[in-house]
PDB file of C-alpha atoms and ligand atoms in Angstrom:
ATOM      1  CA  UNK X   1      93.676  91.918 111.910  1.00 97.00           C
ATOM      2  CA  UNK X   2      94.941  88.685 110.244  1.00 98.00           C
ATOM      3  CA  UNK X   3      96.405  89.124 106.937  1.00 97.00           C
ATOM      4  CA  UNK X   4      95.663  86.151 104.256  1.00 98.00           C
ATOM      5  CA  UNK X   5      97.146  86.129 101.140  1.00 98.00           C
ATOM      6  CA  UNK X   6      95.003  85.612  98.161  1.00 98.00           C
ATOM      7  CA  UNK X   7      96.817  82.694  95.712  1.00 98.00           C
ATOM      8  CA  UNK X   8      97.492  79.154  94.663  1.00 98.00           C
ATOM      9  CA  UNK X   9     100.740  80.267  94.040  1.00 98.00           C
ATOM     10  CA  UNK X  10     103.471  78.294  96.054  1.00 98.00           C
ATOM     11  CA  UNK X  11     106.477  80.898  95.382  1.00 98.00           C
ATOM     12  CA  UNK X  12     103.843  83.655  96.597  1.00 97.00           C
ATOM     13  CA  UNK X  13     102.911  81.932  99.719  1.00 98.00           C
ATOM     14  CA  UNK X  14     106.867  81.237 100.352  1.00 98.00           C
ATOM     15  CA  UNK X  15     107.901  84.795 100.108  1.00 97.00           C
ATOM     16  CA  UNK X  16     104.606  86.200 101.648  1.00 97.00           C
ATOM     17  CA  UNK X  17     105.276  83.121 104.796  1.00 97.00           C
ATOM     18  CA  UNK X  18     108.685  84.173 105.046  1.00 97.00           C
ATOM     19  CA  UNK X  19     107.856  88.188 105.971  1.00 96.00           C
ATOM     20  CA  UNK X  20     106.076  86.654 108.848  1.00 96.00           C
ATOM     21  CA  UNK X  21     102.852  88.696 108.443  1.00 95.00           C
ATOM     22  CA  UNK X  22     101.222  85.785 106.740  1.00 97.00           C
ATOM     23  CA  UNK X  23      97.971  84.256 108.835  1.00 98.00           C
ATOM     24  CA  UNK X  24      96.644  82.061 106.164  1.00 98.00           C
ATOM     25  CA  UNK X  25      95.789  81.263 102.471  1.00 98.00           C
ATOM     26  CA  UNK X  26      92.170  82.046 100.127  1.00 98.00           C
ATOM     27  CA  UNK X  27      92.036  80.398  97.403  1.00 97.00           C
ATOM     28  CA  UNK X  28      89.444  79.842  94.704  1.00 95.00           C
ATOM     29  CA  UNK X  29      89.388  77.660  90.943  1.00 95.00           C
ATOM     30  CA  UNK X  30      90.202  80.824  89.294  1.00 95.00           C
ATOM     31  CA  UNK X  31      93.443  80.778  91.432  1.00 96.00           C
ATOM     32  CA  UNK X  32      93.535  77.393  91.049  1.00 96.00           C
ATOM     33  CA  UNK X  33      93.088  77.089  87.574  1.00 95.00           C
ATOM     34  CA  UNK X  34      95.602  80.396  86.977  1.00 96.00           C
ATOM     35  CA  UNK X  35      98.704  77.882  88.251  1.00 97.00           C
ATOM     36  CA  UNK X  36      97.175  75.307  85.858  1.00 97.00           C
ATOM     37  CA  UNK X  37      96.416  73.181  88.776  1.00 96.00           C
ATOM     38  CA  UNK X  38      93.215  70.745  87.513  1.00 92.00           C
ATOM     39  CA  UNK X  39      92.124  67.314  88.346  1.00 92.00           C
ATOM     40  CA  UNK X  40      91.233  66.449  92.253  1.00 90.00           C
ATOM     41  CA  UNK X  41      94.045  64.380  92.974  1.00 94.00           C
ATOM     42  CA  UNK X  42      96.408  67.520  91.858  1.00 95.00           C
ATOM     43  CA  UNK X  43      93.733  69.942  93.678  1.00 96.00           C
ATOM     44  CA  UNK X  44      94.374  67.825  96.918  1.00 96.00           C
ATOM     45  CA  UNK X  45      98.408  67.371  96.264  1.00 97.00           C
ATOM     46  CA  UNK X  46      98.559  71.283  95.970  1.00 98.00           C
ATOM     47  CA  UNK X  47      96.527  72.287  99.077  1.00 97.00           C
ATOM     48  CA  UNK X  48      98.623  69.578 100.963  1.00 98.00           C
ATOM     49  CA  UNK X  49     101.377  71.359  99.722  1.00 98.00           C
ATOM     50  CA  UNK X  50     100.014  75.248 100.613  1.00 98.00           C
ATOM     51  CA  UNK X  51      99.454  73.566 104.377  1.00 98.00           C
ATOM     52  CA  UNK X  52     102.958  72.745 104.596  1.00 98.00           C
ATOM     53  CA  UNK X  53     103.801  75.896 104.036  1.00 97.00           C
ATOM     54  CA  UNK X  54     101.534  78.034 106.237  1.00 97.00           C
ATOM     55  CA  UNK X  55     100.807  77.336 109.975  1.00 96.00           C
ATOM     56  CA  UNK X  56      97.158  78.589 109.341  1.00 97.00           C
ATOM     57  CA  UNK X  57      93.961  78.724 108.294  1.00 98.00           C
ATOM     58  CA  UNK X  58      93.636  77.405 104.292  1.00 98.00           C
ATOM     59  CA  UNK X  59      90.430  77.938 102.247  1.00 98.00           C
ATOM     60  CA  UNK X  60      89.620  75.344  99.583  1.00 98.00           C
ATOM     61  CA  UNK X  61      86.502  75.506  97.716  1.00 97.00           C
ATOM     62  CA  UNK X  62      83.792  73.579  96.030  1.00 98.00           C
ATOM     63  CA  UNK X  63      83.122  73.094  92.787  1.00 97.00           C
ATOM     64  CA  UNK X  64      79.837  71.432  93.621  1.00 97.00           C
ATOM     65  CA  UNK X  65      76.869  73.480  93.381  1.00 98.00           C
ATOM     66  CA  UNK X  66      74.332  70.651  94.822  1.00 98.00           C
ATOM     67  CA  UNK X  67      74.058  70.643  98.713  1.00 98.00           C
ATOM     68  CA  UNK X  68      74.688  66.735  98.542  1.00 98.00           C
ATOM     69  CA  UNK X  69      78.024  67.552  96.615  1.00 98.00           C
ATOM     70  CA  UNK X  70      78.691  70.373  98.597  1.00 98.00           C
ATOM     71  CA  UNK X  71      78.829  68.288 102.083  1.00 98.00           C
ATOM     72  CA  UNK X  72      80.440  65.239 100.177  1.00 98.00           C
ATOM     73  CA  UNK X  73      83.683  67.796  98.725  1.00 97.00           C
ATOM     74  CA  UNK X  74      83.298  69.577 101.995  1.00 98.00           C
ATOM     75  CA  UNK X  75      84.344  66.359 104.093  1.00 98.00           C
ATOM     76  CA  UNK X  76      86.789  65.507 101.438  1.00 97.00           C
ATOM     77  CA  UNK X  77      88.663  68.665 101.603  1.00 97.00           C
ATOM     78  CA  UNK X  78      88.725  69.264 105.051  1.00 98.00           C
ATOM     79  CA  UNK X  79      90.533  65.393 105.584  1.00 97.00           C
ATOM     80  CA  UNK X  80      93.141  66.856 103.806  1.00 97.00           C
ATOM     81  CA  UNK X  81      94.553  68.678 106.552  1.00 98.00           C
ATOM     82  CA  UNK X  82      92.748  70.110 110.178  1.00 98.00           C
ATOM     83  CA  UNK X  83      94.275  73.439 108.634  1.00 98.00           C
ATOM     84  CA  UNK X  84      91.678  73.411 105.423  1.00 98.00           C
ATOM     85  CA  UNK X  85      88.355  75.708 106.028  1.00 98.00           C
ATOM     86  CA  UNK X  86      85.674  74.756 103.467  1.00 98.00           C
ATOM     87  CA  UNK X  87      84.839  77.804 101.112  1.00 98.00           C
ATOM     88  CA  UNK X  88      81.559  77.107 100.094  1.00 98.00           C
ATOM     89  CA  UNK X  89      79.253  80.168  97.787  1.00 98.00           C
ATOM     90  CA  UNK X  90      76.510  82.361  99.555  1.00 98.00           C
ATOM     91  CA  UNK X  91      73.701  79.922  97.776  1.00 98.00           C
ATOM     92  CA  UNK X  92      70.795  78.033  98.971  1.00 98.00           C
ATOM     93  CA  UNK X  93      72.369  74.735  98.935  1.00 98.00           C
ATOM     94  CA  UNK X  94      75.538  76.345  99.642  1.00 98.00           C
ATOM     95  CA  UNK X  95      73.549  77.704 103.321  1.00 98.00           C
ATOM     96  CA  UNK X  96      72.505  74.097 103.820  1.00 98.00           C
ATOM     97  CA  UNK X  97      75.945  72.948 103.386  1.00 98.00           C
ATOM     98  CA  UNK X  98      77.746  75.432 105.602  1.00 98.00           C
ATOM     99  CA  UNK X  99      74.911  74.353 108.485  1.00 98.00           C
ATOM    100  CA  UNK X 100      75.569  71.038 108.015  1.00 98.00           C
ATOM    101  CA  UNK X 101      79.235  71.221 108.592  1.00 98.00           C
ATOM    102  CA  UNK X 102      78.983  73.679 111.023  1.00 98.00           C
ATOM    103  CA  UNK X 103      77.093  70.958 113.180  1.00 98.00           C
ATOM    104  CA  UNK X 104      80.244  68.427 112.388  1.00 98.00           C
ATOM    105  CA  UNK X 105      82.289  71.402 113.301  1.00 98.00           C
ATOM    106  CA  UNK X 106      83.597  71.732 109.883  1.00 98.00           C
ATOM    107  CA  UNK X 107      85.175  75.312 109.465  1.00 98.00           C
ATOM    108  CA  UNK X 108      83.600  76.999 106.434  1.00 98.00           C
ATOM    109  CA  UNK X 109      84.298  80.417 104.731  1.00 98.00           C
ATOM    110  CA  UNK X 110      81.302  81.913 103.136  1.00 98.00           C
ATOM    111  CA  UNK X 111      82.424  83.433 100.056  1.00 98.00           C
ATOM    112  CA  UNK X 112      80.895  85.445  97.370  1.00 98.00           C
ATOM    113  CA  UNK X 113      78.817  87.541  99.580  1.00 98.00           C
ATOM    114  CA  UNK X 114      77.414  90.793  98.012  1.00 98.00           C
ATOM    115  CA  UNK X 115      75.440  91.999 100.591  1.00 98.00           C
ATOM    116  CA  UNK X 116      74.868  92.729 104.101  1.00 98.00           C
ATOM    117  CA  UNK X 117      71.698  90.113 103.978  1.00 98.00           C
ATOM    118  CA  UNK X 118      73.929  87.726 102.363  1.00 98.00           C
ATOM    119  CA  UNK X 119      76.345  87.775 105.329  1.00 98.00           C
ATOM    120  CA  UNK X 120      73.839  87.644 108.161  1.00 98.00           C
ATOM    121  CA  UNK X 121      72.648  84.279 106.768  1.00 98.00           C
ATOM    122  CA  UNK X 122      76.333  83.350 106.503  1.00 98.00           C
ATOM    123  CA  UNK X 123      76.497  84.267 110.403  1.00 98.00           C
ATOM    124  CA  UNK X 124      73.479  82.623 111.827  1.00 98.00           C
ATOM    125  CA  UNK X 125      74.309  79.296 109.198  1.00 98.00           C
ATOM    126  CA  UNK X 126      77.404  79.138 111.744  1.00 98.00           C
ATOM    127  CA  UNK X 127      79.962  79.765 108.984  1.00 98.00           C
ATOM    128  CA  UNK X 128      83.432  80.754 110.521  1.00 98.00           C
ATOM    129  CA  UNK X 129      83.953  83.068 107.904  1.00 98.00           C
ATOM    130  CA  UNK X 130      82.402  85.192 105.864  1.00 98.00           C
ATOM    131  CA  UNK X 131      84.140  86.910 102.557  1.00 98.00           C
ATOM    132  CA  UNK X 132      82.519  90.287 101.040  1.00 98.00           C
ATOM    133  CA  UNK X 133      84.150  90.406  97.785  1.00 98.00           C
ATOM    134  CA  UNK X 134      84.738  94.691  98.167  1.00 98.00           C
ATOM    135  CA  UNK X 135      86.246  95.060  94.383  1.00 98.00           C
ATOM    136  CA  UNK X 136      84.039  93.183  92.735  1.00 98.00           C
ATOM    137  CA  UNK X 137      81.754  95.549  94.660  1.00 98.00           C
ATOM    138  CA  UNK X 138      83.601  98.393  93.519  1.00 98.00           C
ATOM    139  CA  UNK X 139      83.937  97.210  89.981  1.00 98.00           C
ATOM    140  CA  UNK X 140      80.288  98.065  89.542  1.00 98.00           C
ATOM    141  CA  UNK X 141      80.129 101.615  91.064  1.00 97.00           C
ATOM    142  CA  UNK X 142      79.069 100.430  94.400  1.00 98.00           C
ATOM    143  CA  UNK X 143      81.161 101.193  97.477  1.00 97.00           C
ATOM    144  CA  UNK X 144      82.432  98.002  98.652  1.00 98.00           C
ATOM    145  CA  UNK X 145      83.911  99.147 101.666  1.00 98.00           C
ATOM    146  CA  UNK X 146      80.384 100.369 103.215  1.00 98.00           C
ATOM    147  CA  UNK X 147      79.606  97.129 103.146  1.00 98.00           C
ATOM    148  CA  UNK X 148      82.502  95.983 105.488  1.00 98.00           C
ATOM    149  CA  UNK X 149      81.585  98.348 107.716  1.00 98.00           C
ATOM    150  CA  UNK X 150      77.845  97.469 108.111  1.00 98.00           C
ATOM    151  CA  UNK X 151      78.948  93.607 108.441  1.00 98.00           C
ATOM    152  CA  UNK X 152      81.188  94.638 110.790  1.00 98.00           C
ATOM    153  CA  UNK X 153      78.978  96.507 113.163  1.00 98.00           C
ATOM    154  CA  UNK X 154      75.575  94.077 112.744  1.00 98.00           C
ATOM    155  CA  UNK X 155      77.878  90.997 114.087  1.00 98.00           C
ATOM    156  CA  UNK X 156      79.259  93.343 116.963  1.00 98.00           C
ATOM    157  CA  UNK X 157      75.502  94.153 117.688  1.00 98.00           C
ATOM    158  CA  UNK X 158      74.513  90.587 118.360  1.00 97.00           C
ATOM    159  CA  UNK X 159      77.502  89.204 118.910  1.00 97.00           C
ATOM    160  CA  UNK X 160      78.051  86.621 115.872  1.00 98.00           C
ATOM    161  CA  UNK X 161      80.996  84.547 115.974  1.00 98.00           C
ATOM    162  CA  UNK X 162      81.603  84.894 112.327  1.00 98.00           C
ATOM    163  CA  UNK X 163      84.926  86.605 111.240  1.00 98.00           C
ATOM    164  CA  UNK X 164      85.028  89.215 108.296  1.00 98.00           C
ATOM    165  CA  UNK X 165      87.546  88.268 105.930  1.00 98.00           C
ATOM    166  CA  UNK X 166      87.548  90.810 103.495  1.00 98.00           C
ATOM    167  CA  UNK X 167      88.132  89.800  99.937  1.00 98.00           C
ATOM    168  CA  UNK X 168      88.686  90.476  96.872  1.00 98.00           C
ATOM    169  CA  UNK X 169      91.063  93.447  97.712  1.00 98.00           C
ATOM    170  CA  UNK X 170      92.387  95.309  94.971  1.00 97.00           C
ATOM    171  CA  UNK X 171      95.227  97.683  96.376  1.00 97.00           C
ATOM    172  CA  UNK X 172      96.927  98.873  99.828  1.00 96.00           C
ATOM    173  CA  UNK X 173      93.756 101.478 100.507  1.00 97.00           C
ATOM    174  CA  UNK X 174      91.414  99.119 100.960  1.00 98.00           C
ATOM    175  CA  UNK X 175      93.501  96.767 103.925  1.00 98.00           C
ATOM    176  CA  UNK X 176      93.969 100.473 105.676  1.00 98.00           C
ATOM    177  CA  UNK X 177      90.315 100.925 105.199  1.00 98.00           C
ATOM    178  CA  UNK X 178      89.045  96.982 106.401  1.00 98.00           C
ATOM    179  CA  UNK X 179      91.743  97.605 109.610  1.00 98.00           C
ATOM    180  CA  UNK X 180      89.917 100.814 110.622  1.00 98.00           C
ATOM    181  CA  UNK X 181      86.594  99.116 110.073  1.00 98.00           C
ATOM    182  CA  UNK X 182      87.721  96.451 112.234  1.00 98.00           C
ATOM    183  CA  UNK X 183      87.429  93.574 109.704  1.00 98.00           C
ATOM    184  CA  UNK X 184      89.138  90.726 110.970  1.00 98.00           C
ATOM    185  CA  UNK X 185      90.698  89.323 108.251  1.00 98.00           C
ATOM    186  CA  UNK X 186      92.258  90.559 105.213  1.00 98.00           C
ATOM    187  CA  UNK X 187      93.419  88.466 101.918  1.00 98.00           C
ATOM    188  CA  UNK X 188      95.162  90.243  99.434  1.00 97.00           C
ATOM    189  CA  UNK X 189      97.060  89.452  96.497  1.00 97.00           C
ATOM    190  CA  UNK X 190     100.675  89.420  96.978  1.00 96.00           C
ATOM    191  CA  UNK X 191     101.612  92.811  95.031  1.00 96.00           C
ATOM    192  CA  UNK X 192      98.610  94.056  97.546  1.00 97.00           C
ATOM    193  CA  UNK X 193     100.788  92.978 100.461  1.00 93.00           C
ATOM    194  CA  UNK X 194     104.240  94.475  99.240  1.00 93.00           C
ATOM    195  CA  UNK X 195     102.489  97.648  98.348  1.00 95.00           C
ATOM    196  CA  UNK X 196     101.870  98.096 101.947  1.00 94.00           C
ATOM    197  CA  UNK X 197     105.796  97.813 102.508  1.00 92.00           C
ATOM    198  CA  UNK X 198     107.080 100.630 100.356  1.00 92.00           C
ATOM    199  CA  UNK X 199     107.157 104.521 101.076  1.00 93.00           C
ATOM    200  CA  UNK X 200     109.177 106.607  98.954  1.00 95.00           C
ATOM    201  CA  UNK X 201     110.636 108.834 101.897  1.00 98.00           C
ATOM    202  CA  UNK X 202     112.154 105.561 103.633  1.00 97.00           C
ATOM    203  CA  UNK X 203     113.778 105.136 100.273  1.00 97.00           C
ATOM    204  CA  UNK X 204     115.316 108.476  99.786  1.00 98.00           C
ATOM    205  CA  UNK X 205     115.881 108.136 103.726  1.00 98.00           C
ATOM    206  CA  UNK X 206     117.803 104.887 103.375  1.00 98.00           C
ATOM    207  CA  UNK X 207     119.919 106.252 100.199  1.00 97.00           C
ATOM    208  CA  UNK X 208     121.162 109.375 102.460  1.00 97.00           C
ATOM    209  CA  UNK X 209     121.831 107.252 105.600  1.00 98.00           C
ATOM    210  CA  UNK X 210     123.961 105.194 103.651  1.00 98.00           C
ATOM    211  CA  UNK X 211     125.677 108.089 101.870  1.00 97.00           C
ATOM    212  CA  UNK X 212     126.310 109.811 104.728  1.00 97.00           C
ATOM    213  CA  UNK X 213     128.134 106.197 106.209  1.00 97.00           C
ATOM    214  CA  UNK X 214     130.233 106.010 103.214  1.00 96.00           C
ATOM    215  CA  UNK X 215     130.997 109.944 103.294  1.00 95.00           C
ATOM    216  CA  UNK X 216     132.036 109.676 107.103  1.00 91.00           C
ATOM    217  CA  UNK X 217     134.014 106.366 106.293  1.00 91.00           C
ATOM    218  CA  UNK X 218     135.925 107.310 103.105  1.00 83.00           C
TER     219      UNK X 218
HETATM  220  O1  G3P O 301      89.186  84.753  96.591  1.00 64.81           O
HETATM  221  C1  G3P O 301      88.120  85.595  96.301  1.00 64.81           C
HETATM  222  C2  G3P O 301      88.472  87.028  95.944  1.00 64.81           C
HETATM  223  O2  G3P O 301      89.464  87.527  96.777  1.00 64.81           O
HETATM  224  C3  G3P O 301      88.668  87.281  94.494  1.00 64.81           C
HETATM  225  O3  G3P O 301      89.185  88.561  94.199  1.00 64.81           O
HETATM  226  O4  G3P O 301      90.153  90.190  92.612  1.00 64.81           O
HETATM  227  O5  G3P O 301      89.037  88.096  91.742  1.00 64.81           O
HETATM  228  O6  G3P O 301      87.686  89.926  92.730  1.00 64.81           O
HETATM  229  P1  G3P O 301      89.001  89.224  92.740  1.00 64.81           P
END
């Protein structure tokens, strides 16, 4: 299972890069906007940046919500760097868009996908990705995580080429949960990453190695 992290935040991507777990970068104009990153020529400057930092894959999304604009940002973005994947939303234009550059092998991450119907369109569009957003799912009282799971199995059935990449994770449960559903692809938030790390009993472990050390050479 790759692991993604989920920011526009340089220092983020740095520290999550350097534990060398990290696969690749999500991000979205929430994110974007959050590091008060606005204008294209910034928007370009800072994904330039996040690909020098990461060997893989980097989403960037569209603000367009026209199919025209879609493919025109699309081809923008992915010039940046042959590391970008084109996050484009689970619309009707958006469907059109992801075929489109599918056919000019553009890499694309569906993203804001709901539903299992959602996400077999995503497949047979040819996007490389597909992101079901699970807490947004779980936000609502609706189990997020089934919906992994029945992704998951439909594009094992016939054999779609589309990889999960589970979004919009909330805490270290639900990367345990996507890795036994056999989700390809996490992206997490970094606090979701370092949550994984820590386990009280290696602390209080650690503490009493140590203090035995000093004990045996005092
Ligand atoms: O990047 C999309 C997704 O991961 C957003 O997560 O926490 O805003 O629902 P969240």
């Amino acid at each position: 299972m790759k692991f993604f992290i989920d920011s526009a935040n340089l220092d983020e991507i740095k520290e999550a890069n350097e534990l060398g777990i990290l696969d690749g970068v999500t991000t979205n104009p929430s994110l974007m906007a959050k590091e008060g990153i606005t204008g294209s020529q910034n928007i370009i400057k800072h994904y330039k940046k996040i690909c020098e930092i990461v060997d893989g894959d980097v989403s960037a999304e569209v603000i367009s919500t026209d199919y025209k604009g879609m493919i025109y940002e699309g081809e923008r973005l992915a010039d940046i760097d042959p590391q970008i994947v084109v996050k484009i939303p689970m619309t009707k234009d958006g469907l059109k868009a992801i075929s489109y550059l599918a056919a000019k092998e553009i890499p694309t991450n569906c993203t804001l996908v709901f539903s299992v119907g959602q996400a077999i369109l995503a497949a047979k569009a040819g996007a490389y990705y597909v992101s079901p957003f699970i807490g947004r799912l779980d936000d609502i009282s609706t189990n997020g995580m089934i919906l992994i799971h029945q992704i998951v199995n439909i594009y094992t059935n016939f054999m779609f080429e589309t990889e999960v990449l589970a979004a919009s994770i909330r805490h270290p449960m639900h990367i345990i949960n996507c890795a036994e559903a056999g989700a390809d692809v996490v992206t997490c938030p970094y606090h979701v990453i370092t949550a994984l790390l820590h386990h009280p009993l290696t602390d209080i472990g650690l503490e009493k190695f140590l203090a035995d050390y000093r004990k045996g050479n005092s």
